[in-house]
Coordinates of C-alpha atoms and ligand atoms in Angstrom, one line a residue:
M1 CA -62.1 145.0 50.8
N2 CA -59.6 142.5 49.3
I3 CA -56.2 142.5 50.9
A4 CA -52.9 141.2 49.6
V5 CA -50.1 140.6 52.2
V6 CA -46.4 140.8 51.6
G7 CA -44.6 138.8 54.2
G8 CA -46.3 135.5 55.4
G9 CA -45.2 135.6 59.0
T10 CA -47.3 135.1 62.2
R11 CA -48.9 138.6 61.9
C12 CA -50.1 137.7 58.4
K13 CA -51.5 134.5 59.8
R14 CA -53.3 136.4 62.6
L15 CA -54.7 138.9 60.1
I16 CA -56.2 136.0 58.1
E17 CA -57.7 134.6 61.2
V18 CA -59.1 137.9 62.6
T19 CA -60.8 138.8 59.3
E20 CA -62.2 135.3 59.1
R21 CA -63.7 135.3 62.6
H22 CA -65.1 138.8 62.8
T23 CA -67.6 140.6 60.8
F24 CA -66.9 144.3 60.4
E25 CA -69.9 146.4 59.7
E26 CA -68.8 148.8 56.8
I27 CA -65.7 147.4 55.3
D28 CA -65.5 143.7 54.8
P29 CA -61.8 143.0 54.9
R30 CA -60.6 139.7 53.5
V31 CA -57.1 138.5 52.8
V32 CA -57.1 137.1 49.2
A33 CA -53.3 136.8 48.5
V34 CA -50.1 136.3 50.3
A35 CA -46.5 136.5 49.1
D36 CA -43.4 135.1 50.9
I37 CA -40.2 133.6 49.7
K38 CA -40.2 131.1 52.6
E39 CA -42.5 128.1 51.8
N40 CA -42.9 127.3 55.5
A41 CA -44.0 130.8 56.6
P42 CA -47.1 130.3 58.9
G43 CA -49.2 132.9 57.1
L44 CA -48.4 131.4 53.8
I45 CA -49.3 127.9 55.0
K46 CA -52.6 129.3 56.4
A47 CA -53.4 131.0 53.1
K48 CA -52.6 127.9 51.2
S49 CA -54.9 125.8 53.4
K50 CA -57.6 128.3 52.8
G51 CA -57.2 128.1 49.0
L52 CA -56.0 131.7 48.8
F53 CA -53.6 132.9 46.1
V54 CA -50.0 132.4 47.3
T55 CA -46.7 133.4 45.6
R56 CA -43.0 133.7 46.2
D57 CA -42.9 137.0 44.3
Y58 CA -45.1 140.0 45.3
N59 CA -44.8 141.3 41.7
D60 CA -47.5 138.8 40.9
F61 CA -50.0 141.0 42.8
F62 CA -49.8 143.9 40.3
S63 CA -51.4 142.0 37.5
R64 CA -54.4 140.9 39.6
Q65 CA -57.7 142.7 39.3
D66 CA -59.1 141.7 42.7
I67 CA -56.8 143.5 45.1
D68 CA -57.8 146.8 46.9
L69 CA -55.1 147.0 49.4
I70 CA -51.5 145.7 49.8
I71 CA -50.1 145.5 53.3
E72 CA -46.4 145.3 53.6
L73 CA -45.5 143.3 56.7
T74 CA -41.8 142.5 56.1
G75 CA -40.7 145.9 57.4
D76 CA -38.3 146.3 54.4
M77 CA -38.7 149.9 53.2
D78 CA -37.2 149.1 49.8
I79 CA -40.0 146.6 49.1
Y80 CA -42.6 149.1 50.3
N81 CA -41.2 151.8 47.9
D82 CA -41.2 149.3 45.1
I83 CA -44.9 148.5 45.8
L84 CA -45.8 152.2 45.8
E85 CA -44.1 152.5 42.4
K86 CA -45.6 149.5 40.7
K87 CA -49.2 149.3 42.1
K88 CA -52.2 150.5 40.1
K89 CA -53.5 153.9 41.1
H90 CA -56.7 152.7 42.7
V91 CA -54.9 150.1 44.8
R92 CA -53.8 151.4 48.2
A93 CA -50.7 150.3 50.1
I94 CA -49.7 150.5 53.7
S95 CA -46.3 149.9 55.2
D96 CA -45.4 147.6 58.1
A97 CA -45.1 150.7 60.4
T98 CA -48.5 152.0 59.5
A99 CA -50.0 148.5 59.8
Q100 CA -48.6 148.3 63.3
L101 CA -50.1 151.7 64.2
F102 CA -53.5 150.7 62.9
Y103 CA -53.3 147.4 64.8
E104 CA -52.5 149.3 68.1
I105 CA -55.4 151.8 67.5
A106 CA -57.8 149.0 66.7
R107 CA -56.8 147.1 69.8
I108 CA -57.2 150.2 72.1
S109 CA -60.5 151.2 70.6
A110 CA -61.7 147.6 70.9
L111 CA -60.8 147.7 74.6
Q112 CA -62.7 150.9 75.1
K113 CA -65.6 149.8 73.1
K114 CA -66.0 146.7 75.2
T115 CA -67.5 148.7 78.1
D116 CA -70.3 150.5 76.1
Q117 CA -71.0 149.9 72.4
E118 CA -69.7 146.4 72.1
L119 CA -71.5 145.5 75.3
Q120 CA -74.7 146.8 73.7
E121 CA -74.1 144.7 70.6
T122 CA -73.3 141.6 72.7
R123 CA -76.5 142.2 74.7
A124 CA -78.6 142.4 71.6
R125 CA -77.0 139.2 70.3
Y126 CA -77.5 137.3 73.6
K127 CA -81.0 138.7 74.0
A128 CA -82.1 136.6 71.0
I129 CA -80.7 133.5 72.7
I130 CA -82.5 134.4 75.9
N131 CA -85.8 134.7 74.2
E132 CA -85.2 131.4 72.5
L133 CA -84.5 129.8 75.8
I134 CA -87.6 131.3 77.4
Q135 CA -88.5 127.9 79.0
E136 CA -85.4 128.0 81.2
D137 CA -84.3 130.7 83.6
V138 CA -81.6 132.8 82.0
M139 CA -79.4 135.7 83.1
V140 CA -76.6 137.4 81.3
I141 CA -74.0 138.4 83.9
A142 CA -70.9 140.6 83.3
Y143 CA -67.4 139.8 84.6
D144 CA -68.1 142.0 87.7
Y145 CA -71.2 139.9 88.6
R146 CA -73.6 142.6 87.5
V147 CA -76.8 141.4 85.8
M148 CA -76.9 142.6 82.2
D149 CA -80.1 140.8 81.3
I150 CA -82.7 138.4 82.6
N151 CA -85.6 136.7 81.1
D152 CA -89.3 136.8 82.2
S153 CA -89.4 133.2 83.5
L154 CA -86.7 134.0 86.1
L155 CA -88.2 137.4 86.9
N156 CA -91.6 135.8 87.7
K157 CA -90.0 133.2 90.0
L158 CA -88.1 136.0 91.8
G159 CA -91.2 138.2 91.9
L160 CA -89.1 141.2 90.6
Q161 CA -89.3 143.7 87.8
R162 CA -86.5 144.0 85.2
R163 CA -85.5 147.4 86.5
D164 CA -85.0 146.0 90.0
V165 CA -82.5 143.5 88.6
I166 CA -80.4 145.0 85.8
G167 CA -77.2 146.4 87.1
R168 CA -77.4 144.6 90.4
H169 CA -75.1 141.8 91.5
C170 CA -76.3 138.3 90.7
Y171 CA -75.6 137.1 94.3
E172 CA -77.9 139.9 95.6
I173 CA -80.7 138.7 93.4
T174 CA -80.5 134.9 93.8
H175 CA -78.9 134.4 97.2
R176 CA -79.9 137.7 98.9
Q177 CA -76.2 138.2 99.9
S178 CA -74.1 141.3 99.8
Q179 CA -70.9 139.5 98.7
P180 CA -70.1 136.9 96.0
C181 CA -71.5 133.6 97.2
S182 CA -68.8 131.3 95.8
G183 CA -67.0 129.2 98.3
K184 CA -65.5 125.8 98.9
D185 CA -68.9 124.2 99.8
H186 CA -70.8 126.4 97.3
P187 CA -68.8 126.5 94.0
C188 CA -70.1 129.1 91.6
P189 CA -70.1 128.0 87.9
L190 CA -69.9 131.7 86.9
V191 CA -66.6 132.2 88.7
K192 CA -65.2 129.1 87.1
T193 CA -66.4 130.2 83.6
L194 CA -64.9 133.6 84.0
K195 CA -61.6 132.0 85.0
T196 CA -61.4 129.1 82.6
E197 CA -63.3 130.6 79.7
K198 CA -65.1 127.3 79.5
S199 CA -68.7 126.3 80.3
S200 CA -69.3 125.1 83.8
R201 CA -72.2 123.4 85.7
T202 CA -73.3 122.8 89.2
T203 CA -76.4 122.5 91.5
H204 CA -77.4 125.4 93.7
T205 CA -80.3 126.1 96.1
H206 CA -81.9 129.5 95.5
L207 CA -84.6 131.3 97.3
D208 CA -87.8 132.3 95.5
K209 CA -90.1 135.2 96.3
D210 CA -91.7 133.3 99.2
N211 CA -88.2 132.3 100.5
K212 CA -89.0 128.8 99.4
K213 CA -85.9 126.7 98.4
I214 CA -85.6 125.9 94.7
I215 CA -83.0 123.5 93.6
Y216 CA -81.4 124.6 90.4
S217 CA -79.1 122.9 87.9
I218 CA -77.0 125.9 86.7
S219 CA -74.9 126.0 83.5
T220 CA -72.7 129.0 82.6
Y221 CA -71.3 129.7 79.1
P222 CA -68.6 132.3 78.5
M223 CA -69.3 135.4 76.4
I224 CA -66.1 136.1 74.5
E225 CA -65.4 139.3 72.7
N226 CA -62.1 139.9 71.0
G227 CA -60.6 136.9 72.7
D228 CA -61.5 138.1 76.2
V229 CA -64.3 136.8 78.5
I230 CA -66.6 139.8 79.2
G231 CA -69.2 137.8 81.1
A232 CA -71.3 134.7 81.0
I233 CA -74.8 133.4 80.2
E234 CA -76.2 131.6 83.1
I235 CA -79.0 129.1 82.4
S236 CA -80.8 127.6 85.3
R237 CA -83.2 124.7 85.3
D238 CA -85.5 124.1 88.3
I239 CA -84.9 120.5 89.2
T240 CA -86.7 120.7 92.6
G241 CA -89.5 118.4 91.3
D242 CA -87.0 115.9 89.9
I243 CA -85.0 115.7 93.1
N244 CA -88.2 115.3 95.2
M245 CA -89.4 112.6 92.9
Q246 CA -86.1 110.8 93.2
K247 CA -86.2 111.1 97.0
A248 CA -89.8 109.8 97.0
M249 CA -88.8 106.9 94.9
M250 CA -85.8 106.0 97.1
Q251 CA -88.2 106.2 100.1
Q252 CA -90.6 103.9 98.4
E253 CA -87.8 101.4 97.6
K254 CA -86.6 101.6 101.2
L255 CA -90.1 101.1 102.6
A256 CA -90.7 98.2 100.2
S257 CA -87.6 96.3 101.2
I258 CA -88.0 96.9 104.9
G259 CA -91.7 95.9 104.4
R260 CA -90.6 92.5 102.9
L261 CA -88.1 92.0 105.7
S262 CA -90.6 92.9 108.4
A263 CA -93.3 90.7 106.9
G264 CA -91.0 87.7 107.1
V265 CA -89.8 88.4 110.7
A266 CA -93.4 89.2 111.9
H267 CA -94.7 85.9 110.6
E268 CA -91.9 84.0 112.3
I269 CA -92.5 85.8 115.6
N270 CA -96.3 85.5 115.6
N271 CA -96.5 81.8 116.2
P272 CA -94.1 81.6 119.2
L273 CA -95.9 84.6 120.7
T274 CA -99.2 82.9 120.4
T275 CA -97.7 79.9 122.2
I276 CA -96.3 82.0 125.0
L277 CA -99.6 83.8 125.4
T278 CA -101.8 80.8 125.6
T279 CA -99.4 78.9 127.9
A280 CA -99.2 81.8 130.3
M281 CA -103.0 82.1 130.3
L282 CA -103.5 78.4 130.9
I283 CA -101.1 78.4 133.8
Q284 CA -102.8 81.5 135.2
E285 CA -106.2 79.8 135.0
D286 CA -105.0 77.1 137.4
L287 CA -103.6 79.5 139.9
D288 CA -105.2 81.2 142.8
P289 CA -105.2 85.0 142.3
E290 CA -103.5 85.3 145.7
D291 CA -100.5 83.2 144.4
P292 CA -97.4 85.5 144.0
N293 CA -96.9 84.0 140.5
F294 CA -100.3 85.1 139.4
E295 CA -99.2 88.7 138.9
E296 CA -96.0 87.7 137.2
L297 CA -98.0 85.7 134.7
E298 CA -100.2 88.7 134.2
T299 CA -97.1 90.7 133.3
I300 CA -96.1 88.0 130.8
T301 CA -99.5 88.1 129.2
N302 CA -99.6 91.9 128.9
E303 CA -96.1 92.2 127.5
T304 CA -96.8 89.4 125.0
L305 CA -100.0 91.2 123.9
R306 CA -97.9 94.3 123.4
C307 CA -95.5 92.4 121.3
R308 CA -98.4 91.0 119.3
K309 CA -99.6 94.6 118.7
I310 CA -96.2 95.6 117.3
V311 CA -96.2 92.5 115.1
T312 CA -99.7 93.4 113.8
S313 CA -98.4 97.0 113.1
L314 CA -95.4 95.5 111.3
L315 CA -97.7 93.3 109.2
D316 CA -99.9 96.3 108.4
F317 CA -96.8 98.2 107.4
A318 CA -95.6 95.3 105.3
R319 CA -99.0 95.8 103.5
Q320 CA -100.1 92.3 104.1
S321 CA -103.6 93.5 104.0
R322 CA -104.6 94.8 100.5
P323 CA -107.1 97.7 100.6
V324 CA -110.7 96.8 99.8
K325 CA -111.9 100.0 98.3
K326 CA -115.5 101.2 98.2
E327 CA -117.1 104.6 97.7
N328 CA -117.0 106.4 101.1
D329 CA -117.8 109.7 102.6
I330 CA -114.4 111.0 103.9
N331 CA -116.1 113.4 106.2
G332 CA -118.0 110.5 107.8
V333 CA -114.7 108.6 108.2
I334 CA -113.1 111.6 109.9
K335 CA -116.0 112.0 112.3
E336 CA -115.6 108.4 113.4
C337 CA -111.8 109.0 113.9
L338 CA -112.7 112.0 116.1
V339 CA -115.1 109.9 118.2
L340 CA -112.3 107.4 118.8
T341 CA -109.6 109.9 119.7
K342 CA -111.5 112.7 121.5
K343 CA -111.0 111.0 124.9
Q344 CA -107.2 111.1 124.6
A345 CA -107.3 114.7 123.5
A346 CA -109.6 115.7 126.4
F347 CA -107.4 113.8 128.8
K348 CA -104.4 116.0 127.8
G349 CA -106.5 119.2 127.9
L350 CA -106.5 119.7 124.1
S351 CA -109.2 121.0 121.8
L352 CA -110.0 118.7 118.9
T353 CA -112.1 120.3 116.2
A354 CA -113.1 119.6 112.6
E355 CA -114.0 121.9 109.8
L356 CA -115.4 119.7 107.1
A357 CA -116.4 121.1 103.7
D358 CA -119.9 120.0 102.6
N359 CA -119.2 119.6 98.9
I360 CA -116.7 116.7 99.1
P361 CA -117.4 114.0 96.5
L362 CA -117.4 110.3 97.6
L363 CA -113.9 108.8 97.6
Y364 CA -113.0 105.3 96.5
I365 CA -111.1 104.2 99.6
D366 CA -110.7 101.4 102.1
K367 CA -112.5 102.9 105.1
G368 CA -110.7 100.9 107.8
Q369 CA -107.2 101.7 106.4
I370 CA -107.9 105.4 105.9
Q371 CA -109.3 105.6 109.4
Q372 CA -106.1 103.9 110.7
A373 CA -104.0 106.4 108.7
I374 CA -105.9 109.4 110.1
I375 CA -105.9 108.1 113.6
N376 CA -102.1 107.7 113.5
L377 CA -101.8 111.3 112.5
I378 CA -104.3 112.5 115.3
L379 CA -102.5 110.4 117.9
N380 CA -99.1 111.9 116.9
A381 CA -100.7 115.4 117.1
I382 CA -102.0 114.7 120.6
E383 CA -98.7 113.3 121.7
A384 CA -96.8 116.4 120.4
T385 CA -99.1 119.0 121.9
E386 CA -99.1 120.4 125.4
A387 CA -102.3 121.2 127.4
G388 CA -104.1 124.2 126.1
G389 CA -103.1 123.5 122.5
S390 CA -105.4 122.6 119.7
I391 CA -105.7 120.0 116.9
S392 CA -107.9 120.6 113.9
I393 CA -108.9 118.5 111.0
G394 CA -110.2 120.1 107.8
T395 CA -111.4 118.8 104.4
D396 CA -111.5 120.8 101.2
Y397 CA -112.4 120.0 97.6
N398 CA -110.7 121.7 94.7
R399 CA -113.2 121.1 91.8
H400 CA -110.8 122.5 89.2
R401 CA -107.9 120.3 90.1
R402 CA -110.1 117.4 91.2
L403 CA -108.4 117.0 94.5
V404 CA -109.7 116.4 97.9
D405 CA -107.5 117.6 100.8
V406 CA -107.5 116.3 104.3
E407 CA -105.5 118.5 106.6
I408 CA -104.5 117.6 110.2
S409 CA -102.9 120.5 112.1
D410 CA -101.6 120.9 115.6
T411 CA -100.1 123.7 117.6
G412 CA -97.6 121.3 119.2
R413 CA -93.8 121.2 119.4
G414 CA -93.2 120.8 115.7
I415 CA -90.5 118.8 113.9
R416 CA -86.8 119.6 113.6
E417 CA -85.7 120.3 110.0
D418 CA -83.2 117.4 110.3
D419 CA -85.9 115.0 111.3
L420 CA -88.4 116.0 108.5
G421 CA -86.8 113.7 106.0
K422 CA -86.9 110.7 108.4
I423 CA -90.4 110.8 110.0
F424 CA -91.9 108.4 107.5
D425 CA -89.0 105.9 107.9
P426 CA -90.0 102.8 109.8
F427 CA -88.7 102.7 113.4
F428 CA -87.8 106.4 113.4
T429 CA -89.1 107.8 116.6
T430 CA -88.2 110.6 119.0
K431 CA -90.4 109.1 121.8
D432 CA -89.3 106.9 124.6
S433 CA -92.2 104.6 124.1
G434 CA -92.7 105.0 120.4
N435 CA -92.2 102.2 117.8
G436 CA -91.8 104.7 114.9
L437 CA -94.3 102.8 112.8
G438 CA -97.3 105.1 112.8
L439 CA -96.2 107.3 110.0
A440 CA -94.6 104.5 108.0
I441 CA -98.0 102.6 108.1
T442 CA -99.9 105.8 107.2
H443 CA -97.5 106.5 104.3
G444 CA -98.0 102.9 103.0
I445 CA -101.8 103.2 103.2
I446 CA -101.9 106.6 101.5
E447 CA -99.7 105.3 98.8
Q448 CA -101.9 102.3 98.2
H449 CA -104.7 104.8 97.6
D450 CA -102.6 106.7 95.0
A451 CA -102.9 109.7 97.2
T452 CA -100.0 111.8 98.6
I453 CA -99.0 112.9 102.1
N454 CA -97.0 116.0 102.9
V455 CA -95.8 117.6 106.0
F456 CA -95.1 121.2 106.9
S457 CA -93.7 121.9 110.3
K458 CA -91.6 124.4 112.2
P459 CA -90.1 123.6 115.6
G460 CA -92.3 125.3 118.3
R461 CA -94.9 126.4 115.8
G462 CA -96.9 123.2 115.2
T463 CA -97.3 120.7 112.4
T464 CA -99.6 120.2 109.5
F465 CA -100.0 117.0 107.5
T466 CA -101.9 117.2 104.2
I467 CA -103.3 114.2 102.4
K468 CA -104.4 114.8 98.8
F469 CA -106.8 112.3 97.1
G470 CA -107.1 112.6 93.4
L471 CA -110.4 112.0 91.7
P472 CA -110.6 110.3 88.3
P473 CA -110.8 112.9 85.6
G474 CA -114.1 113.9 84.1
E475 CA -116.3 111.7 86.3
N476 CA -119.0 113.7 88.0
N477 CA -119.0 112.2 91.4
D478 CA -119.6 115.4 93.2
S479 CA -122.0 115.0 96.1
Ligands
ATP501 N1 -97.7 116.0 114.8 C1 -96.4 115.8 115.1 N2 -95.7 116.8 115.8 C2 -94.4 116.6 116.1 N3 -93.7 115.5 115.8 C3 -94.3 114.5 115.1 C4 -95.7 114.6 114.7 N4 -96.0 113.5 114.0 C5 -94.9 112.8 114.0 N5 -93.8 113.4 114.6 C6 -92.5 112.9 114.8 O1 -92.3 111.8 113.9 C7 -91.8 110.6 114.6 C8 -92.4 109.4 113.9 O2 -93.8 109.3 114.1 P1 -94.4 107.9 114.0 O3 -95.9 108.0 114.2 O4 -94.0 107.2 112.8 O5 -93.8 107.1 115.3 P2 -94.1 107.3 116.8 O6 -95.3 108.2 117.0 O7 -92.8 107.8 117.4 O8 -94.3 105.9 117.3 P3 -95.6 105.0 117.0 O9 -96.6 105.8 116.2 O10 -95.1 103.8 116.3 O11 -96.1 104.7 118.3 C9 -92.3 110.9 116.0 O12 -91.5 110.2 116.9 C10 -92.2 112.4 116.2 O13 -90.8 112.7 116.4
MG502 MG1 -97.1 107.7 116.1

């Protein structure tokens, strides 16, 4: 439907904009001509910029063939009557008052529609976007936080059915809370988008179906209908892997720099220590064991030997010794570790058992280093477990993923959540007599073997360390 407007004021301008922006299903209204005697009338300027027909005299409309409706917006009844008289029969005309009335009715019905039919239309439109964005986790959330739609990717992560989610509040679904979760320390991009009508972004930690934390980067985009925000599309990307990778890289960097520093210091200390040790031993040789200084020299020797042990650990940690890798039977390596540690376990009244799978392929490893890594883990387990507790070592081969797992579990005191991120740091220890180097060395060794080490622990409920060795793809080295 082609419309000619008499009166190029702001309402005329708005009419041009509305008909431009929105598609109306049945009638397709379009302003094609505007008349105003004022050159600077905003509607006239808008029409001109759009290349529409503009004139000072509305009489020009009557000779045009393309006009279906004339809207009189000046409010002057004489002009309206003049139009009614002069217009062709098939052309309709409405006065300013009628136009106002229509405008009001349209506005009210648009408001009502928003809750049902328009919402349906919006849903359909956004559903297409959701399906396109199937890789990401997507929810469509209404202004009252109720979930209007959700995609399969997110449903799978949450372990929920669509019917369990639609109509419920987003904070119930992703945060398991009964109230909106937005707060000073936990800003919600949805709240911001609803307020500012602009897109927003933040990082949130959500819980998956196993209560495991997933770190999400969340972006929200406003859904605007008739100039009002009726809700938002929330697109979440699981960045847990990226964050963990970043942390691992930082850890690696930190270890590398401490390693370089330690190597330098250890070398410097080693020589004077050797001098102290040999001098003490030489003096001791000349003394009678009954001499009161004999025992003092014994203390000097023992303490110096202890320092040497720490320096050796530091050098190990600094990866002075490159691994010499050969094909080795990891079960055999573990059995030797058990022989070396069973006395300490028995002394504390702990059971130390192994459950070793018999299908483990040979691994390309430095036997001595891996033994050291595993012994460090067993010693820690022994130190953390009270009499009556147990320590077990298991091996497992995942043929499909070509991974060999070595698992060391204990029923000991466990590790505090705050400490979990620090235990691999050199010199981090919670023990009075600890150096805090055992796990740092283990970590370095495991890394040199392109393997990974992970820890799972709950205070009071024990600890499990898992080492995963990858096998080269395709090679059939199954034993
Ligand atoms: N199995 C475990 N159970 C509980 N806590 C553990 C366990 N393994 C390690 N930890 C914690 O991690 C810290 C660091 O361990 P790490 O082996 O690096 O140093 P350490 O045992 O304290 O000293 P070092 O091994 O140098 O003698 C420990 O002090 C302890 O708090
Ligand atoms: Mg230790």
